CSV table of C-alpha atoms in Angstrom, one decimal:
chain,number,residue,atom,x,y,z
W,10,UNK,CA,11.2,18.4,27.6
W,11,UNK,CA,7.4,18.1,28.4
W,12,UNK,CA,5.3,16.1,25.4
W,13,UNK,CA,2.5,17.5,23.7
W,14,UNK,CA,-0.8,15.7,24.4
W,15,UNK,CA,-2.3,16.9,21.8
W,16,UNK,CA,-1.8,15.9,17.8
W,17,UNK,CA,0.0,19.8,16.9
W,18,UNK,CA,-1.1,21.5,13.4
W,19,UNK,CA,-3.8,18.8,13.2
W,20,UNK,CA,-6.2,19.1,10.7
W,21,UNK,CA,-3.6,20.2,8.5
W,22,UNK,CA,-2.2,17.5,5.3
W,23,UNK,CA,1.5,16.2,6.0
W,24,UNK,CA,2.7,17.7,2.2
W,25,UNK,CA,1.9,21.5,4.0
W,26,UNK,CA,3.9,21.1,6.8
W,27,UNK,CA,6.7,18.1,5.8
W,28,UNK,CA,9.2,17.8,3.3
W,29,UNK,CA,7.7,15.2,1.8
W,30,UNK,CA,10.8,12.2,0.9
W,31,UNK,CA,7.9,9.9,-0.2
W,32,UNK,CA,5.2,10.7,-4.2
W,33,UNK,CA,2.0,11.5,-3.6
W,34,UNK,CA,0.6,8.3,-4.8
W,35,UNK,CA,-2.6,7.5,-5.9
W,36,UNK,CA,-3.1,4.1,-6.6
W,37,UNK,CA,-6.1,2.8,-9.7
W,38,UNK,CA,-7.8,-0.4,-9.9
W,39,UNK,CA,-7.9,-0.6,-13.4
W,40,UNK,CA,-10.2,-3.3,-13.4
W,41,UNK,CA,-11.6,-6.0,-11.1
W,42,UNK,CA,-9.9,-8.4,-14.1
W,43,UNK,CA,-7.5,-11.6,-12.3
W,44,UNK,CA,-6.8,-14.5,-13.3
W,45,UNK,CA,-6.4,-15.7,-10.2
W,46,UNK,CA,-9.1,-16.2,-6.3
W,47,UNK,CA,-5.9,-14.9,-4.2
W,48,UNK,CA,-8.2,-15.9,0.3
W,49,UNK,CA,-7.0,-12.3,1.1
W,50,UNK,CA,-7.9,-10.8,-1.8
W,51,UNK,CA,-9.7,-7.0,-1.1
W,52,UNK,CA,-12.3,-7.5,-4.7
W,53,UNK,CA,-14.8,-9.6,-5.0
W,54,UNK,CA,-13.8,-10.5,-8.9
W,55,UNK,CA,-16.0,-9.3,-11.0
W,56,UNK,CA,-15.4,-8.5,-15.1
W,57,UNK,CA,-15.4,-5.7,-14.3
W,58,UNK,CA,-12.8,-2.8,-16.3
W,59,UNK,CA,-11.8,1.0,-15.2
W,60,UNK,CA,-13.5,3.4,-18.9
W,61,UNK,CA,-10.1,4.4,-20.7
W,62,UNK,CA,-11.9,8.3,-20.6
W,63,UNK,CA,-12.8,7.6,-17.4
W,64,UNK,CA,-8.7,6.8,-16.3
W,65,UNK,CA,-7.5,9.8,-18.1
W,66,UNK,CA,-9.9,12.2,-15.6
W,67,UNK,CA,-8.7,11.0,-13.3
W,68,UNK,CA,-5.1,11.7,-14.0
W,69,UNK,CA,-5.3,15.6,-15.2
W,70,UNK,CA,-7.6,15.5,-11.5
W,71,UNK,CA,-4.7,13.8,-10.3
W,72,UNK,CA,-2.3,15.9,-11.5
W,73,UNK,CA,-4.0,19.6,-10.1
W,74,UNK,CA,-4.5,17.7,-7.4
W,75,UNK,CA,0.1,18.0,-7.5
W,76,UNK,CA,0.3,21.5,-8.5
W,77,UNK,CA,-1.3,21.9,-6.5
W,78,UNK,CA,1.0,20.3,-3.3
W,79,UNK,CA,3.5,21.0,-5.2
W,80,UNK,CA,4.6,16.7,-4.2
W,81,UNK,CA,5.8,14.9,-7.0
W,82,UNK,CA,3.2,11.8,-8.0
W,83,UNK,CA,3.1,7.9,-8.3
W,84,UNK,CA,0.3,6.6,-9.7
W,85,UNK,CA,0.2,2.1,-8.7
W,86,UNK,CA,-1.3,0.5,-12.2
W,87,UNK,CA,-3.4,-2.1,-9.8
W,88,UNK,CA,-5.6,-4.5,-10.3
W,89,UNK,CA,-7.6,-7.9,-10.3
W,90,UNK,CA,-4.4,-8.1,-11.8
W,91,UNK,CA,-3.5,-4.8,-14.3
W,92,UNK,CA,-1.4,-6.5,-17.1
W,93,UNK,CA,-4.8,-8.1,-17.7
W,94,UNK,CA,-6.9,-4.6,-19.0
W,95,UNK,CA,-6.2,-3.9,-22.5
W,96,UNK,CA,-5.0,0.0,-21.9
W,97,UNK,CA,-2.4,-0.5,-20.1
W,98,UNK,CA,-0.2,0.8,-22.3
W,99,UNK,CA,-1.8,3.2,-23.3
W,100,UNK,CA,-2.8,4.5,-19.3
W,101,UNK,CA,1.1,4.0,-18.8
W,102,UNK,CA,2.0,6.4,-21.6
W,103,UNK,CA,-1.1,8.8,-20.3
W,104,UNK,CA,0.9,8.6,-16.3
W,105,UNK,CA,4.2,9.4,-18.1
W,106,UNK,CA,3.2,12.0,-20.5
W,107,UNK,CA,2.1,14.0,-17.5
W,108,UNK,CA,5.8,14.1,-15.4
W,109,UNK,CA,3.3,11.0,-13.2
W,110,UNK,CA,5.6,7.9,-11.6
W,111,UNK,CA,3.9,4.4,-12.8
W,112,UNK,CA,3.7,2.0,-11.2
W,113,UNK,CA,2.8,-1.7,-11.5
W,114,UNK,CA,1.0,-3.8,-8.8
W,115,UNK,CA,1.0,-7.5,-10.1
W,116,UNK,CA,0.4,-10.7,-9.3
W,117,UNK,CA,4.0,-12.1,-11.2
W,118,UNK,CA,2.1,-14.8,-13.2
W,119,UNK,CA,1.6,-13.5,-16.4
W,120,UNK,CA,5.6,-11.3,-16.7
W,121,UNK,CA,6.6,-13.5,-19.8
W,122,UNK,CA,9.8,-12.6,-21.1
W,123,UNK,CA,9.3,-10.2,-23.6
W,124,UNK,CA,6.2,-8.5,-21.1
W,125,UNK,CA,8.6,-8.3,-18.8
W,126,UNK,CA,10.6,-6.1,-21.8
W,127,UNK,CA,8.3,-4.5,-23.0
W,128,UNK,CA,7.2,-3.1,-19.2
W,129,UNK,CA,10.8,-1.2,-19.1
W,130,UNK,CA,10.4,0.0,-23.1
W,131,UNK,CA,7.1,1.4,-21.3
W,132,UNK,CA,9.2,3.7,-19.4
W,133,UNK,CA,8.1,1.8,-16.3
W,134,UNK,CA,11.2,1.9,-12.7
W,135,UNK,CA,9.5,0.0,-11.1
W,136,UNK,CA,6.8,-3.6,-10.2
W,137,UNK,CA,6.2,-4.5,-7.1
W,138,UNK,CA,5.3,-8.5,-7.2
W,139,UNK,CA,2.9,-10.0,-4.7
W,140,UNK,CA,5.0,-13.5,-2.1
W,141,UNK,CA,3.0,-14.5,1.0
W,142,UNK,CA,5.5,-17.3,1.5
W,143,UNK,CA,7.4,-20.3,0.9
W,144,UNK,CA,6.2,-22.4,-2.1
W,145,UNK,CA,3.8,-24.2,0.8
W,146,UNK,CA,2.4,-20.6,2.2
W,147,UNK,CA,1.8,-18.3,-0.7
W,148,UNK,CA,0.4,-21.5,-3.0
W,149,UNK,CA,-2.8,-22.2,0.4
W,150,UNK,CA,-3.1,-18.2,-0.2
W,151,UNK,CA,-3.2,-18.3,-4.2
W,152,UNK,CA,-3.0,-21.5,-5.4
W,153,UNK,CA,-1.4,-24.5,-7.2
W,154,UNK,CA,1.5,-23.7,-9.3
W,155,UNK,CA,1.4,-19.5,-8.6
W,156,UNK,CA,4.8,-19.5,-6.1
W,157,UNK,CA,6.7,-20.5,-10.0
W,158,UNK,CA,5.1,-18.4,-12.0
W,159,UNK,CA,5.8,-15.4,-9.8
W,160,UNK,CA,9.6,-15.9,-9.8
W,161,UNK,CA,9.8,-16.7,-12.7
W,162,UNK,CA,7.7,-13.3,-13.2
W,163,UNK,CA,10.4,-11.9,-10.5
W,164,UNK,CA,13.5,-13.3,-12.5
W,165,UNK,CA,12.4,-11.7,-15.6
W,166,UNK,CA,11.9,-8.2,-14.3
W,167,UNK,CA,15.5,-8.1,-12.9
W,168,UNK,CA,16.4,-9.6,-16.1
W,169,UNK,CA,15.3,-6.7,-17.3
W,170,UNK,CA,16.4,-4.1,-16.3
W,171,UNK,CA,13.2,-3.0,-13.9
W,172,UNK,CA,13.8,-2.2,-10.1
W,173,UNK,CA,11.2,-5.2,-8.0
W,174,UNK,CA,9.7,-4.8,-4.9
W,175,UNK,CA,8.3,-7.6,-3.4
W,176,UNK,CA,5.3,-7.3,-1.7
W,177,UNK,CA,4.5,-9.9,2.1
W,178,UNK,CA,1.2,-10.2,3.0
W,179,UNK,CA,1.8,-11.5,6.9
W,180,UNK,CA,-0.5,-13.8,8.8
W,181,UNK,CA,0.5,-16.7,11.6
W,182,UNK,CA,0.3,-18.8,8.5
W,183,UNK,CA,3.8,-17.5,6.8
W,184,UNK,CA,6.0,-15.9,9.5
W,185,UNK,CA,8.3,-18.9,9.8
W,186,UNK,CA,8.8,-17.8,5.9
W,187,UNK,CA,10.9,-14.0,6.8
W,188,UNK,CA,14.2,-14.7,6.9
W,189,UNK,CA,14.3,-17.0,4.2
W,190,UNK,CA,11.7,-14.6,1.6
W,191,UNK,CA,14.6,-11.7,2.2
W,192,UNK,CA,17.4,-14.0,1.5
W,193,UNK,CA,14.9,-15.5,-2.0
W,194,UNK,CA,14.5,-11.9,-2.6
W,195,UNK,CA,18.5,-11.0,-2.6
W,196,UNK,CA,19.0,-14.1,-4.2
W,197,UNK,CA,16.6,-12.9,-7.1
W,198,UNK,CA,18.8,-9.4,-7.5
W,199,UNK,CA,15.5,-7.3,-5.5
W,200,UNK,CA,15.7,-3.8,-4.0
W,201,UNK,CA,13.4,-4.0,-2.4
W,202,UNK,CA,11.2,-6.1,0.7
W,203,UNK,CA,8.1,-5.3,2.3
W,204,UNK,CA,6.0,-7.3,5.1
W,205,UNK,CA,2.5,-6.4,5.5
W,206,UNK,CA,-0.8,-7.2,8.0
W,207,UNK,CA,-3.3,-8.6,6.1
W,208,UNK,CA,-6.3,-6.7,6.4
W,209,UNK,CA,-9.9,-8.9,6.8
W,210,UNK,CA,-11.5,-6.7,3.9
W,211,UNK,CA,-13.5,-8.2,1.2
W,212,UNK,CA,-12.3,-11.9,1.2
W,213,UNK,CA,-9.9,-11.9,3.4
W,214,UNK,CA,-12.4,-10.9,6.0
W,215,UNK,CA,-12.2,-15.9,5.6
W,216,UNK,CA,-9.0,-15.0,7.5
W,217,UNK,CA,-9.4,-13.3,10.9
W,218,UNK,CA,-8.7,-16.6,12.5
W,219,UNK,CA,-5.1,-15.7,10.6
W,220,UNK,CA,-4.0,-12.2,11.6
W,221,UNK,CA,-1.7,-11.7,13.9
W,222,UNK,CA,-1.8,-10.9,18.0
W,223,UNK,CA,0.1,-7.2,19.4
W,224,UNK,CA,3.4,-10.1,20.7
W,225,UNK,CA,3.8,-11.8,17.0
W,226,UNK,CA,3.9,-8.6,15.5
W,227,UNK,CA,6.3,-6.6,18.2
W,228,UNK,CA,8.7,-10.4,18.0
W,229,UNK,CA,8.8,-9.8,13.8
W,230,UNK,CA,9.4,-6.2,14.3
W,231,UNK,CA,12.4,-7.3,16.0
W,232,UNK,CA,13.4,-10.3,13.5
W,233,UNK,CA,13.4,-8.0,11.0
W,234,UNK,CA,15.7,-4.9,12.5
W,235,UNK,CA,17.7,-8.5,12.5
W,236,UNK,CA,18.2,-9.8,9.5
W,237,UNK,CA,21.9,-8.3,7.6
W,238,UNK,CA,20.9,-8.2,3.4
W,239,UNK,CA,21.5,-5.4,0.3
W,240,UNK,CA,18.0,-6.2,0.0
W,241,UNK,CA,15.2,-2.4,1.4
W,242,UNK,CA,13.2,-4.2,3.8
W,243,UNK,CA,10.9,-1.0,3.4
W,244,UNK,CA,9.7,0.2,6.6
W,245,UNK,CA,6.3,2.1,6.0
W,246,UNK,CA,3.9,0.7,8.7
W,247,UNK,CA,2.8,3.0,10.9
W,248,UNK,CA,4.4,0.9,13.9
W,249,UNK,CA,7.9,1.4,13.1
W,250,UNK,CA,7.6,4.5,14.5
W,251,UNK,CA,7.2,3.7,16.9
W,252,UNK,CA,10.4,2.6,17.2
W,253,UNK,CA,12.4,6.2,14.4
W,254,UNK,CA,9.7,8.9,15.7
W,255,UNK,CA,9.8,10.1,12.5
W,256,UNK,CA,6.5,12.4,12.2
W,257,UNK,CA,4.2,10.8,10.1
W,258,UNK,CA,2.9,7.4,10.6
W,259,UNK,CA,-0.7,6.3,8.7
W,260,UNK,CA,-0.8,7.3,5.7
W,261,UNK,CA,-4.7,7.6,5.0
W,262,UNK,CA,-6.3,11.1,4.8
W,263,UNK,CA,-2.3,12.3,4.3
W,264,UNK,CA,-1.0,11.3,0.9
W,265,UNK,CA,-2.7,9.6,-1.7
W,266,UNK,CA,-6.6,8.4,-2.1
W,267,UNK,CA,-7.3,4.9,-4.0
W,268,UNK,CA,-9.5,4.8,-7.2
W,269,UNK,CA,-12.4,2.0,-8.5
W,270,UNK,CA,-13.7,0.7,-11.5
W,271,UNK,CA,-16.4,2.5,-11.3
W,272,UNK,CA,-15.1,6.2,-10.5
W,273,UNK,CA,-15.2,5.8,-6.9
W,274,UNK,CA,-12.5,8.1,-4.2
W,275,UNK,CA,-11.6,5.6,-0.7
W,276,UNK,CA,-9.0,7.3,1.1
W,277,UNK,CA,-6.8,4.4,0.6
W,278,UNK,CA,-7.5,1.1,-1.0
W,279,UNK,CA,-7.3,-0.6,3.3
W,280,UNK,CA,-10.2,1.5,3.7
W,281,UNK,CA,-13.3,1.6,1.5
W,282,UNK,CA,-14.6,4.0,3.1
W,283,UNK,CA,-16.7,6.2,-0.3
W,284,UNK,CA,-15.4,10.2,-1.4
W,285,UNK,CA,-16.9,10.4,-3.8
W,286,UNK,CA,-16.5,10.3,-7.9
W,287,UNK,CA,-13.8,11.2,-9.9
W,288,UNK,CA,-16.9,11.6,-12.5
W,289,UNK,CA,-18.7,14.0,-10.2
W,290,UNK,CA,-15.8,15.6,-7.4
W,291,UNK,CA,-12.0,17.3,-7.7
W,292,UNK,CA,-9.4,15.1,-5.6
W,293,UNK,CA,-8.3,18.8,-4.8
W,294,UNK,CA,-12.2,19.3,-3.1
W,295,UNK,CA,-11.8,15.8,-1.5
W,296,UNK,CA,-8.6,16.5,0.8
W,297,UNK,CA,-9.6,19.6,1.2
W,298,UNK,CA,-13.0,19.7,1.9
W,299,UNK,CA,-14.5,16.6,2.8
W,300,UNK,CA,-15.2,15.1,7.1
W,301,UNK,CA,-14.0,11.9,6.9
W,302,UNK,CA,-10.3,13.4,5.4
W,303,UNK,CA,-10.0,15.7,8.1
W,304,UNK,CA,-11.6,12.6,10.7
W,305,UNK,CA,-8.3,10.2,9.6
W,306,UNK,CA,-6.1,13.9,9.6
W,307,UNK,CA,-7.1,14.5,13.7
W,308,UNK,CA,-5.6,13.2,15.3
W,309,UNK,CA,-6.6,14.7,18.6
W,310,UNK,CA,-9.9,13.1,18.2
W,311,UNK,CA,-8.9,9.5,18.4
W,312,UNK,CA,-8.7,6.5,21.2
W,313,UNK,CA,-4.1,6.6,20.4
W,314,UNK,CA,-4.8,10.5,21.5
W,315,UNK,CA,-2.6,10.7,24.5
W,316,UNK,CA,-0.6,7.5,23.2
W,317,UNK,CA,3.1,9.5,23.0
W,318,UNK,CA,3.6,7.7,20.3
W,319,UNK,CA,0.2,9.8,18.5
W,320,UNK,CA,2.7,11.6,15.7
W,321,UNK,CA,4.9,8.9,14.8
W,322,UNK,CA,2.4,5.9,14.1
W,323,UNK,CA,-1.0,5.9,14.6
W,324,UNK,CA,-1.5,2.0,13.9
W,325,UNK,CA,-3.5,1.2,10.6
W,326,UNK,CA,-7.0,2.6,10.1
W,327,UNK,CA,-8.4,0.3,7.1
W,328,UNK,CA,-7.3,-2.3,10.0
W,329,UNK,CA,-8.6,-0.4,12.9
W,330,UNK,CA,-12.7,0.4,10.6
W,331,UNK,CA,-12.9,-3.3,10.2
W,332,UNK,CA,-12.1,-4.6,13.0
W,333,UNK,CA,-13.7,-2.5,15.1
W,334,UNK,CA,-16.3,-0.4,13.0
W,335,UNK,CA,-14.8,3.3,14.2
W,336,UNK,CA,-11.8,5.7,12.0
W,337,UNK,CA,-10.7,6.8,15.1
W,338,UNK,CA,-10.3,4.0,17.0
W,339,UNK,CA,-7.4,2.5,18.6
W,340,UNK,CA,-5.4,-0.2,16.5
W,341,UNK,CA,-6.1,-4.0,17.5
W,342,UNK,CA,-2.6,-4.6,16.5
W,343,UNK,CA,-1.0,-2.8,18.1
W,344,UNK,CA,2.6,-3.7,19.6
W,345,UNK,CA,3.1,-0.2,21.2
W,346,UNK,CA,4.5,-2.4,25.3
W,347,UNK,CA,6.1,-4.9,23.2
W,348,UNK,CA,8.4,-2.8,22.1
W,349,UNK,CA,8.4,-0.5,25.4
W,350,UNK,CA,12.3,-1.6,26.2
W,351,UNK,CA,13.6,-2.0,22.2
């Protein structure tokens, strides 16, 4: 069968074409305050909190978009460290009342048994905790003593009956820890583990020398495919489309937004291009009409347009933009040539 040499329905958002088996997300950075100073953090740490009134406005706005698209939604409460935000419990209550699934993205170090029980009592089913390697590599990024605290936080969450996802940011330093991290996750009773690439923005710009090569990424993907485990190894990284050939790939412009504490709307937390402000703009208006959103959706205009995997992959637009300054460029870490015969 002849392959199409263009991306069909190029300007149409995924939810209008495909039946989504995952929710539309809204990552809300509720605070820039944090108890850690991680070397790869997107955030230029300041003592800035989102006003709760702004959060309420954002959730109402998001609910309208979900209703229009007729899709499920999830709100990622992130930071900084979201557990330092004074209104975290009020926010969870509001999100659930709006019939949206709340999730917490945390470094795990503040999750005592009592905090874990409260998270459970508030109706939060899912929490993501960052582990950036075994002790040595994790603490290189996050600071001395943080590995033990993060692991204890995970244990407390699991004991409270909460589904935990471990998030690992991969660099040249920690790729040797992959199999051991999966094993640790299994021992801890973690449901899912996700491996994502370093995005060189914010403090992460200083770690460009630790970014992986295309060959290293291909080898990591092959290693992950060989691991036998009860833990679900999440394969949302766009490059997995090269292997599985499921329409989708990079979600920027299609199934999510990010929001900064001052109300600035971004297409993705990894892609710091302001689209407007929630105080003045509706998500519906930005989603359908903003030229950046349209550009992100139109793969026919990109350097990947002739690639046989353009419907399935499209790289990470955040990494492309950080490394090349272009939205429509080729992902410099693309492993296609090393996966072609897998």
